[in-house]
């Protein structure tokens, strides 16, 4: 019985992977994103200046001396205070990506569990859980984040908390809807008929079947999180100096653009735009690859 | 075939549904009597066919017996114990002996699991201590028994045809050596040629293993072929029970007669003759 060779099955995941890699825009997005992530982690080893060092020669005359150049070691130029923009952009990239990924991560974790439980258990539990979500959603969340940052002080932790608190609401709704349609499928009924316990059904039958939707939504959520963080930083409430993020850098760059220091805006903006486009393309590709209606 | 292994007594399942005709602003509910006082006995090793038009409560009855839906009243005595009153833990033990086969072969298999994982699920649930290798061997042996190539164990449901999917469903139902299998329209979604294969497989396995079948269908010809006895349901009530020969050849109730008359004859010429005859009869009655 054991000496026969078994035929390897083609899972829906491997099917989806094949479809994803046939999508040129998605693959390009994936490559661009990987490159940016790699640059943000490897790039600092090539930096001449750190992100907090001030180049006193340049300070005060950034428009003339702070130009991007290889000789001075300021590859992307300097900011108004004479700090190296190359190092600052890389460091900002790390912070912004982290905010995006952690925000999306919290939303995946909390939203998926909350949504499946509400959808699968149903009845009054569902009513209470989803009305809670409705109430939380009705609170203007930018306002809450700003209040949190003002009251408890500006810190990355508080930023994560604020973003994490609210990012899972949409996810839980999507997941609940998906669960509702899944729980009446015959394979779930079959599992119930053989006596599989409810937590096992959720883990084994419900969650694997909605991971596709969750993955798509999560990739689209990362840029949304980055945008939120950038907006908060743009308002001046984001991460604290000497740390920075894309939003803060873009805000500074936009503020000094009339002094002929356009590189201060362009450098972070390029990273920002490429990353957002990559995420949207990847999300699009994932949706096409995983959409069950396409099958 | 003397002691009934399952006796259902006055089983009733009522649902609350929204009453759109009710006056007033608040939504009101009315009772939908899906199953309304059904009683029957099922002997060991017997096949009881349940027929009736769609919506007459066949599936609900089956689901109420294994507590997938809650019965409103009645009892289902399984080997001396009322299934409807068992605690969840006791019911879990019973579920090993009562398995179910579903209507839509593809929908009843989780698309993210391989054939092997699907068939092994009841084993994982009821024999928690079983070793992986032993489980795998059992699954492969069961696949052979239902006429599948055991090398396909790692394939996914979407890679199989409808008939093969239903075989996986049958294998999953048989793997715990149950005493009763409830078949909820197991062949309605299949091609006629595949239907015959699956029905014959079920009959063969039943003879080999001595299990009882509760065979739900709306197709009388299939039910006649597989059942020892037939029960006819109409709007949640039993209108007739008897051996399949009695029910098919000498129906007593007017509804059964109509149901049998509605089965098309698989011979176009004879079917045409019958239609002409009926038309003539109607014309005569109209005069």
Coordinates of C-alpha atoms in Angstrom, one line a residue:
Chain A
X1 CA 0.0 0.0 0.0
X2 CA 2.9 2.3 0.7
X3 CA 5.1 1.6 -2.3
X4 CA 2.8 3.3 -4.8
X5 CA 3.6 6.8 -5.8
X6 CA 0.9 9.3 -5.1
X7 CA -0.2 11.9 -7.6
X8 CA 0.6 15.4 -6.3
X9 CA -2.6 17.5 -6.3
X10 CA -2.9 21.0 -7.6
X11 CA -4.2 23.1 -4.7
X12 CA -6.2 26.2 -5.2
X13 CA -3.3 28.1 -3.7
X14 CA -0.8 26.8 -6.3
X15 CA -3.4 27.6 -9.0
X16 CA -3.7 31.1 -7.7
X17 CA 0.1 31.5 -7.5
X18 CA 0.4 30.6 -11.2
X19 CA -2.3 33.0 -12.2
X20 CA -0.6 35.8 -10.1
X21 CA 2.7 35.3 -11.7
X22 CA 1.1 35.6 -15.2
X23 CA -0.1 39.1 -14.3
X24 CA 2.6 41.4 -15.5
X25 CA 1.5 44.5 -13.5
X26 CA 1.4 42.5 -10.3
X27 CA 4.8 41.0 -10.8
X28 CA 6.2 44.4 -11.6
X29 CA 4.6 45.7 -8.4
X30 CA 6.1 42.8 -6.4
X31 CA 9.6 43.5 -7.8
X32 CA 9.4 47.2 -7.2
X33 CA 8.2 46.7 -3.6
X34 CA 10.9 44.1 -2.9
X35 CA 13.5 46.5 -4.2
X36 CA 12.2 49.3 -2.0
X37 CA 12.2 47.0 1.1
X38 CA 15.7 45.8 0.3
X39 CA 17.0 49.3 -0.3
X40 CA 15.5 50.5 3.0
X41 CA 17.4 47.8 4.9
X42 CA 20.6 47.5 2.9
X43 CA 20.9 51.2 1.9
X44 CA 22.1 52.5 5.3
X45 CA 25.3 50.5 4.9
X46 CA 26.2 52.8 2.0
X47 CA 25.2 56.0 3.7
X48 CA 28.0 58.5 4.6
X49 CA 25.8 60.4 7.1
X50 CA 23.4 59.1 9.6
X51 CA 19.8 60.3 9.7
X52 CA 20.4 62.6 12.7
X53 CA 23.8 64.0 11.9
X54 CA 23.8 67.6 10.9
X55 CA 26.2 68.7 8.2
X56 CA 27.2 72.1 9.6
X57 CA 28.8 73.2 6.3
X58 CA 25.5 72.9 4.6
X59 CA 23.2 74.2 7.3
X60 CA 21.7 77.5 6.4
X61 CA 22.5 77.3 2.7
X62 CA 20.8 74.0 1.8
X63 CA 19.5 75.4 -1.5
X64 CA 23.0 75.9 -2.8
X65 CA 25.2 73.4 -0.9
X66 CA 22.6 70.7 0.0
X67 CA 22.1 69.6 -3.6
X68 CA 22.1 65.9 -4.3
X69 CA 25.6 64.9 -5.1
X70 CA 28.0 61.9 -4.7
X71 CA 31.0 64.0 -3.7
X72 CA 29.4 65.4 -0.5
X73 CA 27.9 62.0 0.4
X74 CA 24.4 63.4 0.3
X75 CA 23.0 61.2 -2.5
X76 CA 19.5 62.7 -2.2
X77 CA 20.7 66.1 -0.9
X78 CA 20.0 67.4 2.6
X79 CA 17.1 68.9 4.4
X80 CA 16.9 72.5 5.6
X81 CA 18.9 71.7 8.7
X82 CA 21.6 70.0 6.8
X83 CA 20.6 66.4 7.6
X84 CA 21.3 63.8 5.0
X85 CA 18.1 63.1 3.1
X86 CA 19.3 59.7 1.8
X87 CA 19.5 58.3 5.3
X88 CA 16.3 60.1 6.4
X89 CA 14.3 58.7 3.5
X90 CA 15.5 55.2 4.1
X91 CA 14.7 55.5 7.8
X92 CA 11.3 57.0 6.9
X93 CA 10.6 54.2 4.6
X94 CA 11.2 51.6 7.3
X95 CA 8.9 53.4 9.7
X96 CA 6.1 53.9 7.1
X97 CA 6.3 50.3 5.9
X98 CA 6.2 49.1 9.5
X99 CA 3.2 51.2 10.2
X100 CA 1.5 49.8 7.1
X101 CA 2.4 46.2 7.8
X102 CA 1.6 46.2 11.5
X103 CA -1.7 48.1 11.0
X104 CA -2.7 45.6 8.3
X105 CA -1.5 42.8 10.5
X106 CA -3.6 43.8 13.5
X107 CA -6.6 44.2 11.2
X108 CA -6.1 40.8 9.7
X109 CA -5.7 39.1 13.1
X110 CA -8.5 40.9 15.0
X111 CA -10.8 41.4 12.1
X112 CA -10.7 37.8 10.9
X113 CA -11.3 36.3 14.3
X114 CA -14.0 38.8 15.2
X115 CA -15.7 38.4 11.9
X116 CA -15.7 34.6 11.8
X117 CA -17.0 34.3 15.3
X118 CA -19.8 36.8 14.7
X119 CA -20.7 35.2 11.4
X120 CA -20.5 31.6 12.5
X121 CA -22.2 31.9 15.9
X122 CA -24.9 34.1 14.5
X123 CA -28.1 35.1 16.2
X124 CA -27.9 37.6 19.1
X125 CA -24.1 37.3 19.5
X126 CA -23.8 38.4 15.9
X127 CA -26.2 41.3 16.4
X128 CA -24.3 42.6 19.4
X129 CA -20.9 42.2 17.9
X130 CA -21.7 43.8 14.6
X131 CA -23.7 46.7 16.2
X132 CA -20.5 47.4 18.3
X133 CA -18.6 47.6 15.0
X134 CA -21.2 50.0 13.6
X135 CA -20.9 52.2 16.6
X136 CA -17.1 52.3 16.5
X137 CA -17.3 53.0 12.8
X138 CA -19.5 56.0 13.3
X139 CA -16.7 57.7 15.4
X140 CA -14.6 59.9 13.2
X141 CA -11.4 58.0 13.6
X142 CA -8.9 60.6 12.5
X143 CA -10.2 62.7 15.4
X144 CA -9.7 59.8 17.8
X145 CA -6.1 59.2 16.7
X146 CA -5.3 62.9 17.0
X147 CA -6.8 63.0 20.5
X148 CA -4.8 59.9 21.5
X149 CA -1.6 61.5 20.3
X150 CA -2.3 64.8 21.9
X151 CA -3.4 63.3 25.3
X152 CA -0.9 60.5 25.7
X153 CA 2.0 62.1 23.9
X154 CA 3.4 61.4 20.5
X155 CA 5.0 58.0 20.2
X156 CA 5.2 55.2 17.6
X157 CA 3.4 52.9 20.1
X158 CA 0.5 55.3 20.4
X159 CA 0.3 55.6 16.7
X160 CA 0.2 51.9 16.2
X161 CA -2.5 51.6 18.9
X162 CA -4.6 54.3 17.3
X163 CA -4.3 52.8 13.8
X164 CA -4.7 49.3 15.0
X165 CA -7.8 50.1 17.1
X166 CA -9.7 51.2 14.0
X167 CA -8.3 49.3 11.1
X168 CA -10.0 46.0 11.9
X169 CA -13.5 47.3 11.6
X170 CA -13.9 47.0 7.9
X171 CA -12.1 43.7 7.9
X172 CA -14.4 42.2 10.4
X173 CA -17.4 43.2 8.3
X174 CA -16.0 41.6 5.1
X175 CA -15.0 38.5 6.9
X176 CA -18.4 38.2 8.6
X177 CA -20.2 38.4 5.3
X178 CA -17.9 35.8 3.8
X179 CA -18.4 33.5 6.8
X180 CA -22.2 33.8 6.5
X181 CA -22.1 32.5 3.0
X182 CA -19.6 29.8 3.9
X183 CA -21.4 28.4 7.0
X184 CA -24.3 27.2 5.0
X185 CA -22.1 25.3 2.5
X186 CA -22.6 21.6 2.5
X187 CA -19.0 20.8 3.5
X188 CA -19.5 22.7 6.8
X189 CA -22.8 20.8 7.3
X190 CA -20.9 17.6 6.6
X191 CA -18.3 18.5 9.3
X192 CA -21.1 19.3 11.7
X193 CA -22.8 16.0 10.9
X194 CA -19.7 14.0 11.8
X195 CA -19.4 16.0 15.0
X196 CA -16.4 18.2 14.4
X197 CA -16.3 20.9 17.1
X198 CA -17.1 24.5 16.3
X199 CA -13.6 25.9 16.9
X200 CA -12.2 23.2 14.6
X201 CA -14.8 23.9 11.9
X202 CA -13.8 27.6 12.1
X203 CA -10.1 26.8 11.9
X204 CA -10.3 24.0 9.3
X205 CA -13.2 24.9 7.1
X206 CA -14.1 28.6 7.4
X207 CA -10.8 30.4 7.7
X208 CA -8.9 28.7 4.9
X209 CA -11.7 29.5 2.6
X210 CA -11.8 33.2 3.4
X211 CA -8.0 33.7 3.5
X212 CA -8.1 34.7 -0.2
X213 CA -10.4 37.6 0.5
X214 CA -8.4 38.5 3.6
X215 CA -5.1 38.5 1.7
X216 CA -6.5 40.8 -1.0
X217 CA -8.0 43.2 1.4
X218 CA -4.9 43.2 3.6
X219 CA -2.6 44.2 0.7
X220 CA -5.0 47.0 -0.1
X221 CA -5.1 48.0 3.5
X222 CA -1.3 48.5 3.8
X223 CA -1.2 51.5 1.5
X224 CA -4.3 52.9 3.3
X225 CA -2.5 52.6 6.6
X226 CA 0.6 54.3 5.1
X227 CA -1.6 57.1 3.9
X228 CA -3.2 57.5 7.3
X229 CA 0.2 57.7 9.0
X230 CA 1.5 60.1 6.4
X231 CA -1.5 62.3 6.9
X232 CA -1.0 62.4 10.7
X233 CA 2.7 63.0 10.2
X234 CA 1.9 65.7 7.7
X235 CA -0.2 67.4 10.4
X236 CA 2.9 67.2 12.6
X237 CA 1.5 64.6 15.0
X238 CA 3.3 61.5 13.8
X239 CA 6.6 60.0 14.8
X240 CA 9.0 62.2 16.8
X241 CA 12.4 63.6 15.7
X242 CA 15.0 62.5 15.0
X243 CA 12.9 59.6 13.6
X244 CA 10.9 60.5 10.6
X245 CA 8.4 59.0 8.1
X246 CA 7.3 59.6 4.6
X247 CA 4.5 61.9 5.6
X248 CA 6.8 64.0 7.8
X249 CA 9.4 64.2 5.0
X250 CA 6.9 65.1 2.4
X251 CA 5.5 67.8 4.7
X252 CA 8.9 69.3 5.2
X253 CA 9.7 69.1 1.5
X254 CA 6.5 70.7 0.6
X255 CA 7.1 73.5 3.1
X256 CA 10.5 74.4 1.7
X257 CA 9.7 74.1 -2.0
X258 CA 9.8 77.8 -2.6
X259 CA 13.4 78.0 -1.6
X260 CA 14.4 76.0 -4.7
X261 CA 15.0 72.7 -2.8
X262 CA 12.6 70.6 -4.7
X263 CA 14.7 67.4 -4.1
X264 CA 13.5 67.6 -0.5
X265 CA 10.0 66.8 -1.8
X266 CA 10.9 64.6 -4.7
X267 CA 13.0 62.0 -2.9
X268 CA 10.5 60.9 -0.4
X269 CA 7.6 61.3 -2.8
X270 CA 9.2 58.9 -5.3
X271 CA 9.5 56.2 -2.7
X272 CA 6.0 56.9 -1.4
X273 CA 4.3 56.8 -4.9
X274 CA 6.2 53.7 -6.0
X275 CA 5.3 51.8 -2.9
X276 CA 1.6 52.8 -3.1
X277 CA 1.4 51.8 -6.7
X278 CA 3.1 48.5 -6.0
X279 CA 0.7 47.6 -3.3
X280 CA -2.3 48.5 -5.4
X281 CA -1.0 46.4 -8.3
X282 CA -0.2 43.5 -6.1
X283 CA -3.7 43.7 -4.5
X284 CA -5.2 43.8 -7.9
X285 CA -3.2 40.8 -9.0
X286 CA -4.1 38.9 -5.9
X287 CA -7.8 39.6 -6.5
X288 CA -7.7 38.4 -10.0
X289 CA -5.7 35.3 -9.0
X290 CA -7.9 34.4 -6.0
X291 CA -11.3 35.4 -7.2
X292 CA -13.4 32.3 -7.0
X293 CA -15.8 33.7 -9.6
X294 CA -13.0 33.6 -12.2
X295 CA -12.5 29.9 -11.7
Chain B
X1 CA -34.5 -7.3 10.1
X2 CA -36.7 -7.4 13.1
X3 CA -35.6 -4.8 15.6
X4 CA -35.8 -1.2 14.4
X5 CA -32.5 0.6 14.9
X6 CA -34.1 3.9 14.5
X7 CA -37.7 4.8 15.3
X8 CA -38.9 8.3 14.7
X9 CA -42.0 9.3 16.5
X10 CA -44.1 12.3 15.7
X11 CA -41.1 14.3 14.6
X12 CA -42.0 17.9 14.0
X13 CA -39.8 20.8 12.8
X14 CA -41.3 24.2 12.6
X15 CA -39.4 27.3 11.5
X16 CA -40.2 30.9 12.2
X17 CA -40.4 32.7 8.9
X18 CA -41.1 36.4 8.2
X19 CA -44.7 37.0 7.5
X20 CA -44.8 39.7 4.9
X21 CA -48.6 39.7 4.7
X22 CA -49.1 40.5 8.3
X23 CA -50.5 44.0 9.0
X24 CA -48.6 46.6 11.1
X25 CA -45.1 48.0 11.0
X26 CA -43.2 45.4 13.0
X27 CA -42.1 42.3 11.3
X28 CA -44.1 39.4 12.4
X29 CA -43.2 35.7 12.1
X30 CA -45.4 32.8 11.2
X31 CA -44.7 29.1 11.6
X32 CA -43.5 27.1 8.7
X33 CA -44.3 23.5 9.4
X34 CA -41.5 21.8 7.4
X35 CA -42.0 18.5 9.1
X36 CA -45.3 18.0 10.9
X37 CA -45.6 14.8 12.9
X38 CA -43.6 12.1 11.0
X39 CA -43.2 8.6 12.4
X40 CA -41.4 5.7 10.9
X41 CA -39.2 2.7 11.8
X42 CA -35.9 1.8 10.2
X43 CA -34.7 -1.8 10.5
X44 CA -31.1 -2.9 10.6
X45 CA -29.7 -3.4 7.2
X46 CA -32.7 -2.0 5.5
X47 CA -33.0 0.8 3.0
X48 CA -35.9 3.2 3.5
X49 CA -36.6 5.5 0.6
X50 CA -38.1 8.9 1.3
X51 CA -39.8 10.6 -1.7
X52 CA -41.8 13.7 -2.2
X53 CA -41.8 16.9 -4.2
X54 CA -39.2 19.6 -3.4
X55 CA -40.0 21.5 -0.2
X56 CA -42.0 18.7 1.4
X57 CA -39.6 18.3 4.3
X58 CA -37.4 15.4 3.2
X59 CA -34.1 17.0 3.9
X60 CA -35.3 18.8 7.0
X61 CA -36.4 15.5 8.4
X62 CA -33.0 13.9 7.8
X63 CA -31.2 17.0 9.3
X64 CA -33.4 16.9 12.4
X65 CA -32.6 13.3 13.1
X66 CA -28.9 14.0 13.3
X67 CA -29.6 17.4 14.9
X68 CA -28.3 19.7 12.2
X69 CA -31.6 21.5 12.7
X70 CA -33.6 21.5 16.0
X71 CA -36.7 19.5 16.0
X72 CA -39.7 21.2 17.6
X73 CA -41.3 18.0 18.9
X74 CA -41.1 14.2 18.8
X75 CA -38.4 11.7 19.4
X76 CA -35.9 9.7 17.4
X77 CA -35.0 6.5 19.2
X78 CA -31.7 5.2 18.2
X79 CA -30.8 1.9 19.8
X80 CA -33.0 2.7 22.8
X81 CA -31.9 6.3 23.3
X82 CA -33.6 9.5 22.1
X83 CA -31.2 11.3 19.9
X84 CA -33.0 14.6 20.4
X85 CA -32.4 14.5 24.2
X86 CA -28.8 13.4 24.2
X87 CA -26.1 15.7 25.6
X88 CA -23.6 17.0 23.1
X89 CA -20.9 14.6 24.3
X90 CA -23.2 11.6 24.0
X91 CA -24.4 12.8 20.6
X92 CA -20.8 13.0 19.5
X93 CA -20.3 9.4 20.2
X94 CA -23.5 8.5 18.3
X95 CA -22.4 10.6 15.3
X96 CA -19.7 8.0 14.6
X97 CA -22.5 5.5 13.8
X98 CA -24.7 7.9 11.8
X99 CA -23.1 9.5 8.8
X100 CA -24.5 11.5 5.9
X101 CA -24.0 11.9 2.2
X102 CA -25.0 15.1 0.6
X103 CA -26.7 16.3 -2.6
X104 CA -24.1 18.5 -4.3
X105 CA -20.9 16.4 -4.5
X106 CA -18.5 19.3 -5.1
X107 CA -20.1 21.7 -2.5
X108 CA -20.0 19.0 0.2
X109 CA -16.2 18.9 -0.1
X110 CA -14.0 21.6 1.3
X111 CA -12.1 23.0 -1.8
X112 CA -9.0 23.7 0.3
X113 CA -8.5 20.1 1.5
X114 CA -7.2 17.1 -0.4
X115 CA -9.3 14.0 -0.9
X116 CA -7.3 12.3 1.7
X117 CA -7.9 15.0 4.3
X118 CA -11.6 15.1 3.6
X119 CA -12.0 11.3 3.9
X120 CA -9.9 11.3 7.1
X121 CA -11.9 14.0 8.8
X122 CA -14.3 11.7 10.7
X123 CA -11.3 9.6 11.8
X124 CA -9.6 12.7 13.2
X125 CA -12.8 13.5 15.0
X126 CA -13.6 10.1 16.5
X127 CA -10.3 8.3 16.7
X128 CA -8.1 11.1 18.1
X129 CA -5.3 8.7 19.0
X130 CA -4.9 7.1 15.6
X131 CA -1.5 7.4 14.1
X132 CA -1.0 9.3 10.8
X133 CA 0.3 6.4 8.9
X134 CA -2.6 4.2 10.0
X135 CA -5.1 6.8 9.1
X136 CA -3.6 7.2 5.7
X137 CA -3.7 3.5 5.0
X138 CA -7.3 3.3 6.1
X139 CA -8.2 6.2 3.8
X140 CA -6.4 4.5 0.9
X141 CA -8.2 1.2 1.5
X142 CA -11.5 3.1 1.7
X143 CA -10.8 4.8 -1.6
X144 CA -10.2 1.5 -3.2
X145 CA -13.5 0.2 -1.7
X146 CA -15.5 3.0 -3.3
X147 CA -13.8 2.4 -6.7
X148 CA -11.2 5.2 -6.6
X149 CA -7.6 5.1 -7.4
X150 CA -5.8 5.5 -4.0
X151 CA -2.9 7.3 -5.7
X152 CA -5.3 10.3 -6.0
X153 CA -5.2 10.9 -2.3
X154 CA -3.4 14.2 -2.6
X155 CA -5.7 15.7 -5.2
X156 CA -8.2 18.5 -4.6
X157 CA -11.9 18.3 -5.1
X158 CA -11.9 20.6 -8.2
X159 CA -9.7 18.1 -10.0
X160 CA -12.4 15.4 -9.8
X161 CA -15.5 14.7 -11.7
X162 CA -19.0 14.9 -10.0
X163 CA -19.2 11.1 -9.8
X164 CA -15.7 10.9 -8.2
X165 CA -16.5 13.6 -5.8
X166 CA -19.6 11.7 -4.7
X167 CA -17.4 8.7 -4.2
X168 CA -15.2 10.8 -1.9
X169 CA -18.4 11.8 0.0
X170 CA -19.3 8.1 0.3
X171 CA -15.8 7.2 1.5
X172 CA -16.0 9.9 4.1
X173 CA -19.3 8.5 5.3
X174 CA -18.1 4.9 5.5
X175 CA -14.7 5.4 7.1
X176 CA -16.0 5.2 10.7
X177 CA -18.0 2.0 10.0
X178 CA -21.3 3.6 10.6
X179 CA -24.6 1.7 11.2
X180 CA -26.7 4.2 9.4
X181 CA -26.1 6.4 6.4
X182 CA -28.5 9.2 5.6
X183 CA -28.3 9.9 1.9
X184 CA -29.8 13.3 1.1
X185 CA -30.5 13.1 -2.6
X186 CA -27.0 11.7 -3.3
X187 CA -27.5 11.3 -7.0
X188 CA -29.8 14.2 -8.0
X189 CA -26.9 16.3 -9.1
X190 CA -25.2 13.6 -11.2
X191 CA -25.6 12.4 -14.8
X192 CA -27.9 9.5 -15.3
X193 CA -25.1 7.1 -16.2
X194 CA -23.1 8.2 -13.2
X195 CA -26.2 8.0 -11.0
X196 CA -26.5 4.3 -11.8
X197 CA -22.8 3.7 -10.9
X198 CA -23.2 5.5 -7.6
X199 CA -26.5 3.8 -6.7
X200 CA -25.0 0.4 -7.5
X201 CA -21.9 1.2 -5.4
X202 CA -24.1 2.2 -2.5
X203 CA -26.1 -1.0 -2.8
X204 CA -23.0 -3.1 -3.1
X205 CA -21.4 -1.5 0.0
X206 CA -24.6 -1.9 1.9
X207 CA -24.8 -5.6 1.2
X208 CA -21.1 -6.0 2.2
X209 CA -21.2 -4.0 5.4
X210 CA -24.9 -4.5 6.4
X211 CA -25.6 -0.8 7.0
X212 CA -29.0 0.8 7.0
X213 CA -29.7 3.5 4.5
X214 CA -32.2 6.4 4.7
X215 CA -32.3 7.3 1.0
X216 CA -33.9 10.6 0.2
X217 CA -34.7 11.4 -3.4
X218 CA -37.3 13.0 -5.6
X219 CA -36.6 10.5 -8.4
X220 CA -38.9 7.6 -8.0
X221 CA -37.1 5.2 -10.4
X222 CA -33.9 5.5 -8.4
X223 CA -35.7 5.1 -5.1
X224 CA -37.6 2.0 -6.4
X225 CA -34.3 0.5 -7.4
X226 CA -32.5 0.9 -4.1
X227 CA -35.1 0.8 -1.4
X228 CA -36.8 -2.1 0.5
X229 CA -39.5 0.2 1.7
X230 CA -40.7 3.6 0.5
X231 CA -42.2 6.5 2.5
X232 CA -44.0 9.2 0.7
X233 CA -44.0 12.7 2.2
X234 CA -46.3 15.5 1.3
X235 CA -46.1 18.9 3.1
X236 CA -44.4 17.5 6.1
X237 CA -46.7 14.6 6.5
X238 CA -46.4 10.9 5.7
X239 CA -49.0 10.0 3.2
X240 CA -48.0 6.5 2.5
X241 CA -45.5 3.8 3.7
X242 CA -45.0 0.4 2.2
X243 CA -42.6 -2.0 0.5
X244 CA -41.4 -0.4 -2.7
X245 CA -43.4 -2.9 -4.8
X246 CA -46.6 -2.0 -3.0
X247 CA -46.1 1.7 -3.2
X248 CA -45.0 1.8 -6.8
X249 CA -47.4 -0.8 -8.3
X250 CA -50.4 -0.3 -6.1
X251 CA -50.3 3.3 -4.6
X252 CA -53.1 3.9 -2.2
X253 CA -53.0 7.6 -1.7
X254 CA -54.1 10.0 -4.4
X255 CA -50.9 12.0 -4.1
X256 CA -48.7 9.0 -4.5
X257 CA -50.7 8.1 -7.6
X258 CA -50.0 11.6 -9.0
X259 CA -46.4 11.4 -8.1
X260 CA -46.0 8.1 -9.9
X261 CA -47.9 9.3 -12.9
X262 CA -45.6 12.3 -13.2
X263 CA -42.5 10.1 -13.8
X264 CA -41.6 10.2 -17.5
X265 CA -41.3 6.9 -19.3
X266 CA -37.8 6.6 -20.7
X267 CA -39.2 5.5 -24.1
X268 CA -40.3 8.4 -26.3
X269 CA -42.9 6.4 -28.2
X270 CA -44.6 5.1 -25.1
X271 CA -44.3 8.5 -23.4
X272 CA -46.0 10.0 -26.4
X273 CA -48.8 7.5 -26.3
X274 CA -49.4 8.2 -22.7
X275 CA -49.6 11.9 -23.3
X276 CA -52.1 11.4 -26.1
X277 CA -54.2 9.2 -23.9
X278 CA -54.2 11.7 -21.1
X279 CA -55.2 14.5 -23.4
X280 CA -58.1 12.4 -24.7
X281 CA -59.1 11.7 -21.1
X282 CA -59.0 15.4 -20.3
X283 CA -61.0 16.3 -23.4
X284 CA -63.6 13.7 -22.4
X285 CA -63.8 15.0 -18.9
X286 CA -64.3 18.6 -20.2
X287 CA -67.4 17.6 -22.2

